[in-house]
């Protein structure tokens, strides 16, 4: 049975981590395999993945077959991208390159119908093309919102970002953050450690869950991140799962 966003929030609030997966391949078959693999949610990556809007409904249906919540990491936190993801049936949004509270507030407005926001109203796949219009209007108030912190500007403005009502979690993009600091890819650099410590301290003070992505699947690393206090965790990428299992054995 598909978890509700209310149940997902309650799980995190109780201190239990939520673990999802990451999809970059536009394949409903792959999405169904991931959806039936026990994850709470899976994020369809429209920023770096080979995704277009027309494949979203099939990917979401495939995930829901396995009781996995469909999330989307939009290509950019703009009106068109957010509306397309939600109209297709996304239950959560991961918003890249959030740098200010004003930017996040506007993205949240685009994600919600009036009077809470300014999302365009119409028949779409999310409301079964009008069949569940009234029911979806009520359900759509519950969108899981994640802001990606990926620039030094975001770190400078983080207290204001974390103070916005409706923010469910933040997720650091370490490679982009390091790039904005002029140390691209140097994730063990002292400046990166200082930035990460500041982000974690501010998030803890604001009582906003921290998220991270264990890109290369490793149960030991996943458990280590959980012990560090991360509560919103992405695990692996569909293509990385395949890369790790695909090499021909030596014979």
PDB file of N, CA and C in Angstrom, residues 173-189 192:
ATOM      1  N   UNK A 173      24.066  19.349  -2.211  1.00  0.00           N
ATOM      2  CA  UNK A 173      24.696  18.882  -3.446  1.00  0.00           C
ATOM      3  C   UNK A 173      26.183  19.140  -3.346  1.00  0.00           C
ATOM      4  N   UNK A 174      26.963  18.175  -2.876  1.00  0.00           N
ATOM      5  CA  UNK A 174      28.358  18.457  -2.530  1.00  0.00           C
ATOM      6  C   UNK A 174      29.232  18.873  -3.710  1.00  0.00           C
ATOM      7  N   UNK A 175      28.991  18.315  -4.894  1.00  0.00           N
ATOM      8  CA  UNK A 175      29.845  18.657  -6.029  1.00  0.00           C
ATOM      9  C   UNK A 175      29.603  20.089  -6.484  1.00  0.00           C
ATOM     10  N   UNK A 176      28.331  20.486  -6.588  1.00  0.00           N
ATOM     11  CA  UNK A 176      28.045  21.871  -6.967  1.00  0.00           C
ATOM     12  C   UNK A 176      28.490  22.839  -5.878  1.00  0.00           C
ATOM     13  N   UNK A 177      28.308  22.456  -4.616  1.00  0.00           N
ATOM     14  CA  UNK A 177      28.746  23.326  -3.525  1.00  0.00           C
ATOM     15  C   UNK A 177      30.259  23.525  -3.581  1.00  0.00           C
ATOM     16  N   UNK A 178      30.984  22.438  -3.787  1.00  0.00           N
ATOM     17  CA  UNK A 178      32.447  22.570  -3.880  1.00  0.00           C
ATOM     18  C   UNK A 178      32.839  23.426  -5.082  1.00  0.00           C
ATOM     19  N   UNK A 179      32.084  23.301  -6.193  1.00  0.00           N
ATOM     20  CA  UNK A 179      32.374  24.117  -7.375  1.00  0.00           C
ATOM     21  C   UNK A 179      32.185  25.597  -7.104  1.00  0.00           C
ATOM     22  N   UNK A 180      31.144  25.928  -6.342  1.00  0.00           N
ATOM     23  CA  UNK A 180      30.894  27.337  -6.033  1.00  0.00           C
ATOM     24  C   UNK A 180      31.968  27.915  -5.114  1.00  0.00           C
ATOM     25  N   UNK A 181      32.724  27.024  -4.481  1.00  0.00           N
ATOM     26  CA  UNK A 181      33.799  27.450  -3.580  1.00  0.00           C
ATOM     27  C   UNK A 181      35.151  27.460  -4.275  1.00  0.00           C
ATOM     28  N   UNK A 182      35.158  27.081  -5.572  1.00  0.00           N
ATOM     29  CA  UNK A 182      36.411  27.045  -6.325  1.00  0.00           C
ATOM     30  C   UNK A 182      37.265  25.831  -6.036  1.00  0.00           C
ATOM     31  N   UNK A 183      36.653  24.769  -5.475  1.00  0.00           N
ATOM     32  CA  UNK A 183      37.400  23.546  -5.141  1.00  0.00           C
ATOM     33  C   UNK A 183      36.616  22.336  -5.670  1.00  0.00           C
ATOM     34  N   UNK A 184      36.223  22.413  -6.929  1.00  0.00           N
ATOM     35  CA  UNK A 184      35.329  21.420  -7.517  1.00  0.00           C
ATOM     36  C   UNK A 184      35.808  19.987  -7.283  1.00  0.00           C
ATOM     37  N   UNK A 185      34.926  19.189  -6.683  1.00  0.00           N
ATOM     38  CA  UNK A 185      35.209  17.777  -6.474  1.00  0.00           C
ATOM     39  C   UNK A 185      36.096  17.467  -5.283  1.00  0.00           C
ATOM     40  N   UNK A 186      36.627  18.489  -4.628  1.00  0.00           N
ATOM     41  CA  UNK A 186      37.497  18.260  -3.470  1.00  0.00           C
ATOM     42  C   UNK A 186      36.630  18.178  -2.204  1.00  0.00           C
ATOM     43  N   UNK A 187      35.956  17.056  -2.076  1.00  0.00           N
ATOM     44  CA  UNK A 187      34.955  16.933  -1.010  1.00  0.00           C
ATOM     45  C   UNK A 187      35.569  16.811   0.373  1.00  0.00           C
ATOM     46  N   UNK A 188      36.854  16.487   0.449  1.00  0.00           N
ATOM     47  CA  UNK A 188      37.538  16.387   1.746  1.00  0.00           C
ATOM     48  C   UNK A 188      38.313  17.654   2.096  1.00  0.00           C
ATOM     49  N   UNK A 189      38.136  18.693   1.308  1.00  0.00           N
ATOM     50  CA  UNK A 189      38.821  19.968   1.564  1.00  0.00           C
ATOM     51  C   UNK A 189      38.322  20.560   2.887  1.00  0.00           C
ATOM     52  N   UNK A 192      35.218  22.628   2.676  1.00  0.00           N
ATOM     53  CA  UNK A 192      33.985  21.853   2.515  1.00  0.00           C
ATOM     54  C   UNK A 192      33.516  21.319   3.857  1.00  0.00           C
TER      55      UNK A 192
END
